[in-house]
XYZ file of C-alpha atoms in Angstrom:
709
model
C 0.000 0.000 0.000
C 3.004 2.295 -0.350
C 1.494 3.873 -3.442
C -1.273 5.557 -1.385
C 0.995 8.149 0.343
C 2.680 8.817 -3.002
C -0.680 9.265 -4.703
C -1.871 11.616 -1.965
C 1.332 13.673 -2.206
C 0.922 13.964 -5.979
C -2.724 14.997 -5.567
C -1.820 17.679 -3.007
C 0.908 19.032 -5.318
C -1.570 19.234 -8.206
C -4.148 21.048 -6.076
C -1.584 23.552 -4.749
C -0.316 24.277 -8.256
C -3.832 24.742 -9.569
C -4.674 27.153 -6.756
C -1.574 29.249 -7.476
C -2.301 29.652 -11.198
C -6.077 29.415 -11.160
C -7.042 33.046 -11.810
C -3.961 35.102 -12.708
C -0.173 35.267 -12.976
C 2.475 37.881 -12.131
C 5.646 37.754 -14.282
C 8.891 36.861 -12.549
C 11.287 39.633 -11.519
C 14.687 39.578 -9.836
C 14.731 39.712 -6.039
C 17.054 40.415 -3.105
C 20.330 42.284 -3.493
C 22.170 42.659 -6.779
C 24.950 40.040 -7.099
C 28.516 41.270 -7.487
C 28.417 40.255 -11.149
C 25.968 43.119 -11.757
C 27.579 45.950 -9.785
C 31.263 45.630 -10.744
C 32.431 47.469 -13.857
C 33.593 45.260 -16.729
C 36.951 47.030 -16.833
C 37.577 46.160 -13.176
C 36.694 42.512 -13.782
C 38.991 42.416 -16.776
C 41.924 43.927 -14.900
C 41.437 41.490 -12.007
C 41.454 38.464 -14.321
C 44.339 39.793 -16.409
C 46.499 40.144 -13.294
C 46.188 36.391 -12.713
C 47.717 35.470 -16.070
C 51.151 33.902 -15.940
C 53.940 36.287 -16.916
C 56.076 33.389 -18.122
C 53.811 32.696 -21.098
C 54.775 33.585 -24.640
C 53.880 37.156 -25.532
C 51.518 36.069 -28.341
C 49.771 33.566 -26.073
C 49.338 36.123 -23.320
C 48.026 38.727 -25.771
C 45.435 36.262 -27.055
C 44.308 35.466 -23.507
C 44.086 39.162 -22.639
C 41.938 39.744 -25.720
C 39.734 36.809 -24.742
C 39.283 38.129 -21.204
C 38.499 41.617 -22.500
C 35.840 40.445 -24.942
C 34.219 37.854 -22.671
C 33.996 40.098 -19.595
C 32.384 42.928 -21.535
C 30.200 40.508 -23.522
C 29.007 38.758 -20.374
C 28.157 42.044 -18.668
C 26.242 43.218 -21.718
C 24.056 40.121 -21.341
C 23.738 40.383 -17.542
C 22.634 44.021 -17.750
C 20.387 43.549 -20.786
C 17.270 42.903 -18.698
C 17.094 39.308 -19.945
C 18.593 37.769 -16.784
C 16.814 36.800 -13.563
C 18.483 36.356 -10.170
C 17.202 35.448 -6.687
C 13.769 34.775 -8.186
C 12.058 31.400 -7.590
C 13.388 29.910 -10.858
C 17.068 30.857 -10.445
C 16.940 30.027 -6.715
C 15.652 26.576 -7.645
C 18.418 26.069 -10.220
C 20.992 26.996 -7.563
C 19.492 24.430 -5.176
C 19.732 21.710 -7.803
C 23.332 22.773 -8.457
C 24.101 22.389 -4.740
C 22.837 18.804 -4.882
C 24.351 17.910 -8.251
C 27.817 19.291 -7.411
C 27.907 18.156 -3.779
C 31.006 16.053 -4.517
C 32.778 19.092 -6.013
C 32.537 21.833 -3.342
C 35.491 23.814 -4.727
C 33.926 23.822 -8.197
C 30.496 24.724 -6.838
C 31.909 27.721 -4.946
C 33.164 29.235 -8.226
C 29.812 29.062 -10.013
C 26.835 31.451 -10.074
C 23.531 30.394 -11.629
C 21.044 32.679 -13.354
C 17.986 32.169 -15.546
C 17.895 33.632 -19.049
C 14.509 34.847 -20.299
C 14.680 32.904 -23.546
C 12.353 30.389 -25.213
C 15.338 28.350 -26.442
C 15.962 24.985 -24.774
C 19.538 25.575 -23.700
C 22.107 26.271 -21.005
C 25.643 27.645 -21.238
C 28.676 28.342 -19.083
C 31.099 31.258 -19.255
C 34.761 31.470 -18.387
C 33.878 33.694 -15.405
C 31.832 30.956 -13.692
C 28.400 32.240 -14.685
C 26.032 29.484 -15.830
C 22.727 30.447 -17.437
C 19.760 28.140 -17.800
C 16.973 29.221 -20.146
C 13.264 29.404 -19.401
C 12.753 27.136 -22.396
C 14.806 24.368 -20.783
C 13.024 24.668 -17.420
C 9.671 24.490 -19.223
C 10.547 21.299 -21.113
C 12.437 18.993 -18.716
C 10.602 15.978 -17.295
C 12.291 15.770 -13.921
C 14.883 17.399 -11.667
C 17.510 14.748 -12.418
C 17.634 15.916 -16.039
C 18.368 19.470 -14.925
C 21.070 18.151 -12.582
C 22.785 16.407 -15.508
C 22.689 19.591 -17.615
C 24.267 21.481 -14.703
C 27.044 18.869 -14.391
C 27.645 19.142 -18.146
C 27.948 22.941 -18.066
C 30.046 22.894 -14.885
C 32.497 20.627 -16.725
C 32.809 23.196 -19.535
C 33.871 25.718 -16.884
C 36.116 23.326 -14.956
C 38.021 22.257 -18.074
C 38.340 25.873 -19.292
C 36.767 24.949 -22.604
C 35.815 28.485 -23.606
C 39.337 29.892 -23.419
C 40.836 26.762 -24.987
C 38.419 27.028 -27.884
C 39.154 30.737 -28.313
C 42.942 30.195 -28.368
C 42.662 27.283 -30.777
C 40.375 29.273 -33.072
C 42.846 32.154 -32.899
C 45.647 29.825 -34.052
C 43.504 28.509 -36.891
C 42.667 32.033 -38.090
C 46.320 33.062 -37.925
C 47.367 29.860 -39.728
C 49.919 28.842 -37.136
C 51.533 25.475 -36.515
C 49.790 22.542 -38.161
C 47.131 24.881 -39.566
C 49.631 26.893 -41.634
C 49.130 25.021 -44.916
C 45.448 24.211 -44.484
C 42.781 25.476 -46.837
C 39.945 27.577 -45.428
C 37.497 24.659 -45.538
C 39.924 22.410 -43.692
C 40.458 25.086 -41.040
C 36.699 25.396 -40.600
C 36.395 21.641 -40.081
C 39.175 21.768 -37.490
C 37.323 24.484 -35.585
C 34.153 22.396 -35.563
C 35.983 19.195 -34.602
C 37.530 20.928 -31.602
C 34.107 22.022 -30.400
C 32.818 18.483 -30.880
C 35.535 17.024 -28.679
C 34.745 19.505 -25.947
C 31.084 18.512 -25.999
C 32.005 14.846 -25.674
C 34.318 15.628 -22.786
C 31.605 17.669 -21.061
C 29.210 14.727 -21.399
C 31.691 12.137 -20.167
C 33.128 14.088 -17.241
C 29.757 15.611 -16.453
C 28.215 12.157 -15.988
C 31.095 11.238 -13.674
C 30.151 14.152 -11.414
C 26.461 13.274 -11.746
C 27.019 9.661 -10.660
C 28.620 10.887 -7.437
C 25.437 12.783 -6.553
C 22.271 11.406 -4.968
C 20.336 11.747 -8.217
C 19.030 8.556 -9.787
C 19.771 7.522 -13.363
C 16.412 5.735 -13.712
C 14.743 8.518 -15.723
C 17.821 10.440 -16.793
C 17.958 9.391 -20.440
C 14.817 11.360 -21.228
C 17.030 14.469 -21.369
C 18.022 13.445 -24.890
C 14.341 13.462 -25.885
C 14.108 16.964 -24.397
C 17.016 18.051 -26.612
C 15.777 16.132 -29.664
C 12.305 17.700 -29.557
C 13.404 21.134 -28.339
C 11.920 22.736 -31.472
C 8.407 21.699 -30.403
C 6.144 23.375 -27.806
C 6.303 21.969 -24.270
C 3.364 19.644 -24.997
C 1.407 18.316 -27.954
C -2.355 18.440 -27.472
C -5.282 18.783 -29.837
C -6.347 22.345 -30.636
C -10.134 22.688 -30.661
C -11.387 25.468 -32.919
C -14.288 26.063 -30.504
C -11.742 27.855 -28.335
C -12.001 30.921 -30.630
C -15.723 30.684 -31.276
C -18.725 32.193 -29.535
C -22.443 31.422 -29.635
C -22.882 32.357 -33.307
C -19.329 32.757 -34.606
C -18.564 29.274 -35.894
C -15.340 28.607 -37.768
C -15.829 26.456 -40.891
C -14.922 22.802 -40.425
C -12.353 22.979 -43.227
C -10.421 25.631 -41.290
C -9.118 22.756 -39.191
C -6.943 20.017 -40.626
C -8.401 16.526 -40.646
C -5.045 15.256 -39.507
C -2.018 17.237 -38.396
C 1.478 16.405 -39.533
C 2.990 13.629 -37.447
C 6.117 14.449 -35.481
C 9.145 12.704 -36.901
C 10.296 10.426 -34.112
C 12.989 8.674 -36.132
C 16.488 8.829 -34.674
C 18.624 11.031 -36.913
C 22.263 10.060 -37.288
C 23.716 13.517 -37.935
C 27.299 12.693 -36.969
C 29.812 13.630 -39.647
C 33.185 15.281 -39.854
C 31.706 18.713 -40.544
C 29.221 18.646 -37.667
C 29.866 21.187 -34.908
C 28.534 18.883 -32.160
C 28.324 15.131 -31.580
C 24.988 13.720 -32.706
C 22.343 13.086 -30.079
C 22.372 9.438 -31.112
C 26.053 9.106 -30.198
C 25.696 11.194 -27.032
C 22.744 9.074 -25.956
C 24.697 5.864 -26.503
C 27.737 7.136 -24.595
C 25.606 8.199 -21.642
C 23.758 4.890 -21.611
C 27.091 3.065 -21.472
C 28.355 5.370 -18.705
C 25.336 4.781 -16.446
C 24.978 1.065 -17.145
C 25.000 -0.795 -13.863
C 24.743 2.395 -11.798
C 23.708 1.769 -8.200
C 20.535 3.811 -7.607
C 19.900 2.615 -4.070
C 18.819 5.576 -1.953
C 18.891 7.890 -4.973
C 15.977 9.912 -6.373
C 14.835 11.829 -9.441
C 14.075 14.788 -7.192
C 16.116 15.941 -4.186
C 14.284 19.222 -3.505
C 10.577 18.402 -3.680
C 8.259 17.305 -6.453
C 6.029 20.242 -5.583
C 8.835 22.745 -6.147
C 9.875 21.114 -9.425
C 6.300 21.214 -10.733
C 5.903 24.816 -9.620
C 9.091 25.997 -11.350
C 8.264 24.167 -14.552
C 4.787 25.689 -14.548
C 6.186 29.180 -13.838
C 8.552 28.740 -16.769
C 5.687 27.752 -19.061
C 3.743 30.860 -18.069
C 6.867 32.918 -18.772
C 7.109 31.374 -22.239
C 3.671 32.810 -23.062
C 4.835 36.385 -22.513
C 8.223 35.796 -24.171
C 6.615 34.475 -27.352
C 4.272 37.476 -27.417
C 7.054 40.009 -26.793
C 9.069 38.461 -29.616
C 6.065 38.541 -32.006
C 5.925 34.737 -32.183
C 2.164 35.041 -31.881
C 1.088 31.634 -33.164
C 3.309 29.725 -30.731
C 2.301 32.130 -27.966
C -1.356 31.453 -28.704
C -0.862 27.673 -28.651
C 1.214 27.796 -25.452
C -1.467 29.874 -23.721
C -4.165 27.532 -25.025
C -2.418 24.485 -23.540
C -2.145 26.152 -20.139
C -5.766 27.328 -20.300
C -6.820 23.698 -20.609
C -5.481 23.320 -17.060
C -6.363 26.795 -15.753
C -9.488 27.847 -17.705
C -10.140 30.938 -15.542
C -6.637 32.399 -15.704
C -6.948 36.036 -16.823
C -3.252 36.380 -17.678
C -3.488 33.556 -20.223
C -6.734 34.871 -21.709
C -5.165 38.291 -22.193
C -2.103 36.735 -23.785
C -4.327 34.956 -26.305
C -5.989 38.321 -26.995
C -2.634 40.022 -27.613
C -1.519 37.213 -29.925
C -4.721 37.447 -31.964
C -4.445 41.242 -32.065
C -0.825 41.018 -33.234
C -1.717 38.591 -36.019
C -4.701 40.730 -37.050
C -2.632 43.935 -37.071
C 0.166 42.507 -39.210
C -2.391 40.839 -41.464
C -4.273 44.113 -41.935
C -1.123 46.135 -42.654
C 0.137 43.726 -45.326
C 3.013 42.385 -43.228
C 1.540 39.011 -42.343
C 4.664 37.059 -43.342
C 6.570 38.840 -40.554
C 4.601 36.939 -37.909
C 3.108 33.916 -39.698
C 4.894 30.626 -40.337
C 4.375 28.123 -43.130
C 1.916 25.598 -41.726
C 3.304 22.830 -43.986
C 6.582 22.841 -42.058
C 4.952 22.607 -38.614
C 4.944 19.202 -36.936
C 2.484 18.073 -34.294
C -0.908 19.314 -33.211
C 0.186 22.949 -33.056
C -0.004 22.816 -36.858
C -3.749 23.372 -36.485
C -3.146 26.876 -35.110
C -0.853 27.842 -37.982
C -3.276 26.386 -40.512
C -6.276 28.126 -38.953
C -4.510 31.496 -39.036
C -3.487 30.784 -42.645
C -7.132 30.176 -43.573
C -8.324 33.296 -41.734
C -5.787 35.307 -43.730
C -7.430 34.199 -46.985
C -10.367 36.621 -46.669
C -9.529 40.277 -45.848
C -10.787 41.309 -42.445
C -11.698 37.845 -41.127
C -8.700 37.559 -38.819
C -9.479 40.976 -37.368
C -13.127 39.997 -36.827
C -12.133 36.825 -34.959
C -9.718 38.889 -32.875
C -12.391 41.492 -32.031
C -14.903 38.737 -31.211
C -12.543 37.076 -28.727
C -11.555 40.379 -27.108
C -15.178 41.550 -26.951
C -16.067 38.410 -25.013
C -13.207 39.207 -22.610
C -14.287 42.825 -22.283
C -17.787 41.760 -21.304
C -16.385 39.312 -18.759
C -13.809 41.789 -17.349
C -15.331 45.271 -17.927
C -12.870 47.081 -15.626
C -9.634 45.697 -17.072
C -7.778 48.591 -18.730
C -5.453 46.412 -20.825
C -8.395 44.546 -22.350
C -10.215 47.841 -22.929
C -7.226 49.372 -24.719
C -6.760 46.282 -26.863
C -10.483 46.245 -27.691
C -10.343 49.887 -28.843
C -7.191 49.184 -30.858
C -8.783 46.279 -32.729
C -12.059 48.128 -33.284
C -10.080 50.945 -34.890
C -8.362 48.396 -37.166
C -11.725 46.877 -38.079
C -13.525 50.163 -38.746
C -10.815 52.489 -40.034
C -8.614 50.054 -41.934
C -11.032 47.325 -43.053
C -13.918 49.791 -43.523
C -16.435 47.702 -41.595
C -19.160 49.326 -39.537
C -21.926 48.246 -37.217
C -24.218 47.574 -40.194
C -21.676 45.180 -41.713
C -22.695 42.506 -39.211
C -25.917 40.649 -38.571
C -28.037 41.300 -35.508
C -29.772 37.976 -35.933
C -28.536 34.382 -35.591
C -27.836 32.454 -38.809
C -30.564 30.295 -40.308
C -29.985 26.537 -40.579
C -29.122 26.999 -44.262
C -26.578 29.701 -43.479
C -25.103 27.612 -40.688
C -24.642 24.418 -42.694
C -21.064 25.134 -43.766
C -20.020 25.671 -40.186
C -21.498 22.469 -38.824
C -19.941 20.039 -41.296
C -18.703 17.194 -39.161
C -15.061 17.437 -38.225
C -13.406 14.094 -38.884
C -10.666 14.759 -36.339
C -10.819 12.376 -33.396
C -12.062 13.736 -30.093
C -9.097 14.285 -27.736
C -8.538 11.288 -25.510
C -9.243 11.665 -21.819
C -5.631 10.969 -20.942
C -4.140 13.456 -23.422
C -3.420 16.029 -20.725
C -2.158 13.420 -18.294
C 0.789 12.309 -20.424
C 3.868 14.419 -21.077
C 4.930 15.358 -24.579
C 7.729 12.816 -24.464
C 5.499 9.954 -23.299
C 3.228 10.600 -26.257
C 6.119 10.928 -28.691
C 7.647 7.662 -27.525
C 4.393 5.925 -28.450
C 4.297 7.384 -31.947
C 5.614 5.909 -35.173
C 7.451 8.051 -37.709
C 4.753 8.490 -40.329
C 3.900 11.568 -42.403
C 0.312 11.987 -43.537
C -0.865 14.510 -46.108
C -3.450 16.927 -44.655
C -6.664 17.380 -46.648
C -9.288 20.097 -46.385
C -12.605 20.997 -47.946
C -13.594 24.393 -49.240
C -15.253 26.853 -46.866
C -17.432 29.958 -47.053
C -18.066 33.355 -45.447
C -19.099 33.098 -41.795
C -17.940 36.195 -39.924
C -21.081 38.293 -40.470
C -22.550 36.536 -37.404
C -19.478 37.138 -35.219
C -21.129 39.738 -32.971
C -24.777 38.652 -32.811
C -24.696 38.239 -29.035
C -23.159 41.716 -28.577
C -25.113 43.752 -31.153
C -27.763 44.888 -28.673
C -25.173 46.076 -26.154
C -25.142 49.934 -26.243
C -21.397 50.086 -25.475
C -20.645 47.758 -28.369
C -22.555 49.839 -30.896
C -20.902 52.983 -29.515
C -17.477 51.403 -30.018
C -17.971 51.467 -33.803
C -18.839 55.158 -33.728
C -15.893 55.950 -31.441
C -13.505 54.068 -33.709
C -14.725 55.938 -36.788
C -14.335 59.302 -35.040
C -10.902 58.376 -33.724
C -9.685 57.335 -37.164
C -10.921 60.564 -38.713
C -9.298 62.619 -35.968
C -5.986 60.767 -36.346
C -5.848 61.408 -40.098
C -6.611 65.102 -39.561
C -3.945 65.376 -36.855
C -1.391 63.688 -39.109
C -2.131 66.119 -41.915
C -1.850 69.110 -39.536
C 1.396 67.774 -38.089
C 2.946 67.456 -41.544
C 2.016 71.065 -42.379
C 3.351 72.286 -39.029
C 6.571 70.359 -39.569
C 7.101 72.054 -42.929
C 6.525 75.469 -41.303
C 8.996 74.755 -38.531
C 11.620 73.664 -41.031
C 11.134 76.763 -43.158
C 11.492 79.247 -40.312
C 14.087 77.156 -38.421
C 12.147 77.802 -35.219
C 12.884 75.948 -31.975
C 9.858 74.872 -29.947
C 9.998 73.683 -26.335
C 8.088 70.460 -25.668
C 6.665 71.583 -22.337
C 8.070 68.601 -20.437
C 8.977 69.018 -16.769
C 10.628 65.645 -16.143
C 12.074 62.761 -18.132
C 13.621 59.404 -17.265
C 16.736 58.610 -19.303
C 17.051 54.842 -19.741
C 20.587 53.424 -19.697
C 22.351 56.013 -21.910
C 24.664 54.381 -24.444
C 28.206 55.340 -25.407
C 30.623 53.624 -27.780
C 34.162 54.455 -28.869
C 35.071 52.944 -32.242
C 38.313 53.259 -34.179
C 38.072 51.865 -37.698
C 41.775 52.506 -38.219
C 42.678 50.071 -35.440
C 42.763 46.288 -35.644
C 40.558 45.996 -32.562
C 37.939 48.503 -33.605
C 35.646 48.518 -30.575
C 37.298 50.170 -27.571
C 35.699 48.346 -24.654
C 37.303 50.156 -21.727
C 36.938 53.647 -23.222
C 33.327 52.887 -24.147
C 32.419 51.875 -20.605
C 34.167 54.897 -19.096
C 32.416 57.060 -21.688
C 29.016 55.664 -20.715
C 29.600 56.584 -17.063
C 30.707 60.085 -18.107
C 27.868 60.510 -20.611
C 25.262 59.775 -17.923
C 26.730 62.505 -15.709
C 26.815 64.997 -18.579
C 23.119 64.365 -19.229
C 22.346 65.311 -15.629
C 24.453 68.469 -15.917
C 22.846 69.580 -19.174
C 19.344 68.806 -17.912
C 19.987 71.014 -14.892
C 21.157 73.837 -17.140
C 17.998 73.425 -19.228
C 15.885 73.488 -16.041
C 14.613 70.011 -16.851
C 14.296 67.393 -14.138
C 16.012 64.243 -15.400
C 16.403 60.915 -13.642
C 19.117 58.822 -15.276
C 18.907 55.042 -14.863
C 22.365 53.750 -15.731
C 23.372 50.075 -15.557
C 26.995 51.123 -15.056
C 26.475 52.558 -11.576
C 23.959 50.214 -9.973
C 24.323 49.582 -6.253
C 23.649 46.276 -4.516
C 20.378 47.524 -2.998
C 18.930 48.774 -6.310
C 17.282 45.581 -7.552
C 14.043 47.554 -8.007
C 15.818 49.892 -10.411
C 17.298 46.874 -12.228
C 13.795 45.417 -12.693
C 12.554 48.779 -13.970
C 15.361 48.854 -16.520
C 14.547 45.285 -17.568
C 10.889 46.151 -18.183
C 11.781 49.330 -20.080
C 14.205 47.396 -22.295
C 11.411 44.944 -23.117
C 9.164 47.911 -23.889
C 11.579 49.692 -26.234
C 12.508 46.419 -27.944
C 8.813 45.738 -28.552
C 8.248 49.260 -29.896
C 11.254 49.273 -32.221
C 10.759 45.784 -33.636
C 7.249 46.499 -34.873
C 6.949 47.749 -38.433
C 6.449 51.502 -38.681
C 2.800 51.282 -39.693
C 1.882 48.641 -37.096
C 0.002 50.092 -34.133
C -0.256 47.714 -31.179
C -0.359 48.526 -27.465
C 2.425 47.047 -25.332
C 1.389 43.629 -24.003
C 1.996 44.595 -20.362
C 0.638 48.118 -20.405
C -0.374 48.077 -16.743
C 3.223 47.501 -15.646
C 4.438 50.366 -17.853
C 1.789 52.690 -16.404
C 2.963 51.760 -12.906
C 6.477 52.856 -13.899
C 5.137 56.197 -15.094
C 3.478 56.706 -11.715
C 6.586 55.592 -9.848
C 8.828 58.114 -11.615
C 6.104 60.760 -11.851
C 6.425 61.311 -15.598
C 5.057 59.944 -18.857
C 8.291 60.688 -20.742
C 11.097 58.141 -21.079
C 14.120 58.653 -23.306
C 16.624 56.266 -24.871
C 19.750 58.079 -26.010
C 23.315 57.373 -27.032
C 26.511 58.656 -28.579
C 28.989 56.901 -30.853
C 32.431 58.448 -31.188
C 34.033 57.222 -34.401
C 37.555 57.495 -35.756
C 37.745 56.802 -39.479
C 39.561 57.878 -42.589
C 39.489 61.631 -43.262
C 37.018 61.968 -46.117
C 38.383 65.386 -47.095
C 42.111 64.677 -46.714
C 43.088 64.806 -50.396
C 40.999 67.856 -51.214
C 42.145 69.815 -48.149
C 45.788 68.926 -48.792
C 45.616 70.233 -52.378
C 43.795 73.372 -51.188
C 46.417 74.043 -48.497
C 49.309 73.664 -50.962
C 47.759 75.817 -53.654
C 46.350 78.420 -51.263
C 48.600 78.543 -48.156
C 46.558 81.364 -46.619
C 43.722 78.843 -46.066
C 45.844 76.827 -43.614
C 44.190 78.320 -40.489
C 40.894 76.995 -41.831
C 42.058 73.672 -43.268
C 44.520 72.658 -40.535
C 41.859 71.585 -37.957
C 40.151 69.458 -40.609
C 43.484 67.942 -41.674
C 44.302 66.976 -38.085
C 40.894 65.980 -36.745
C 38.965 65.350 -39.963
C 38.583 61.639 -39.232
C 36.648 62.213 -36.022
C 32.888 61.789 -36.219
C 30.156 61.811 -33.595
C 26.768 60.156 -33.978
C 24.082 61.131 -31.481
C 20.569 59.728 -31.180
C 17.622 60.230 -28.848
C 14.218 58.533 -28.817
C 11.558 60.041 -26.567
C 8.474 57.983 -25.740
């Protein structure tokens, strides 16, 4: 009867998880004090590491190592301060706990490592020469058990322990310089040598990593599934049937042929991709080597999970929620929609997931309406698994102008009625209504007030031949289902469909606020066009009279001002140390100039963060996500930021609506006027006072930019 306590524990874990994610979700942010990695200048880190280099080394070898340390320290800090890293949050704290258990036999090694989580959808982890190991959200969302994460940590710790990154850099440097045995090699041969070296390092990391793993208290019973995680990393975290009813309402019924009869099977065949030009050992070979290494392992007293199953499940679920927002922020709307849909099957009342679906639909509708659909839509024929249905459905909705926008408005309208006080839903609703009315020229009268007749409905109720999802579909993991599948590709077939969207809003047509929304959208579109025309005329006037106008702003927040020093005449063009020092100086100059201009300016600079300023770090991270989202949209695409409430909270916190991103690039290049000025100076010596400054400093250029939002 031992299974009863286990069953009860599993049931309690499930109930606790469901309670935590039942109605909403708050995105992860960094916590506690800022680690030393984030508050020490890159130049100081570089000098400290450089001082440890042996002075007895050859000059060329030492120079190469110094260059490596310079580039990697500054490159690492650029990533750490980019806003894409989490520390002291539940996910990174969990990874550190697993590292403690996995590396218990290597205390000296463990003491040199710091673990952070990278906000990335990729299924990956990597180690740096400085002892920083990053695990991605994508990996945490996909793993089946804690033991698999422990093995990944042992693998990456081995890369650090064996100094693989610096070895690879030095070897690559020799290959590029054509030294030693590489001197007479052709370019292609050199390239193969570079790849082969990387392959050997990966094998060593696997072999020595498993040695460390076997010394831990983690079991090998379910370890081998990690190679399935890596093999199917390109797929979503699960593979469940998408039901088109998810996007329907009482009278909006998607045609049956908008769903594939059968989705493309996932190719489960083992691919032998090992060859001499491969950069990494094939998974087939790595799997075999690991199986041989763990054969006969004694698992007595060992477990798949050394923290708690509850904590593992919680972190994996947190990571899956994070994937939803990451896909949306990166405009991967179709995957974001499917990921949210899968989680909504478990948490049907979760507002965060519903809003994410709304943003994904709005993004697809906006890009579709502005003629940039290919920027956000993938080819459904190349998609494997049941997520293909989403891509195919969106492809079909794109076939008739305006239909995708109507489906988007219908879904968001249903949300607006359910959550009338939610400002993000309200803003998104108004945005999509404007797209529908002003861009697609559809008004209130374009849609039916009455339900469709049986004849009109017939196309929508054609029986769908797709099998009903099995009861246990949600109970099995992606990998359990894939292991049961055979590698078989089936050609999808569809039947022709017809117009159906005129009934999309029947249940809302008698709502006064819904009818008013059409009128408001029409007025807003007209006003926007008039304002644009006036602005263009005003701009021409300002240019003609060269008049300077104040913007009437009392306070701005300057977000991480940028400075770069580049010398195109030098072999090492980017001047890391001067650039960092320039960024510190530039931030201070902004404050000085703002004071002179009687403008209150708060400068948030990543180069002077203090250990107790984690709140400021999180603010910078959110603002970097905001500006990245704004700049990556096409110029004519108008979408609200997906986490508008959080941005509004920042505006209140800093007591201003105005945030500025600014930077300066100081460039040394060839003097464009050298020949002409030299001839002029020789022929007309009296011009020397005028030409001399240009002859001496003519190759110095400064680029300045400022974006005010």
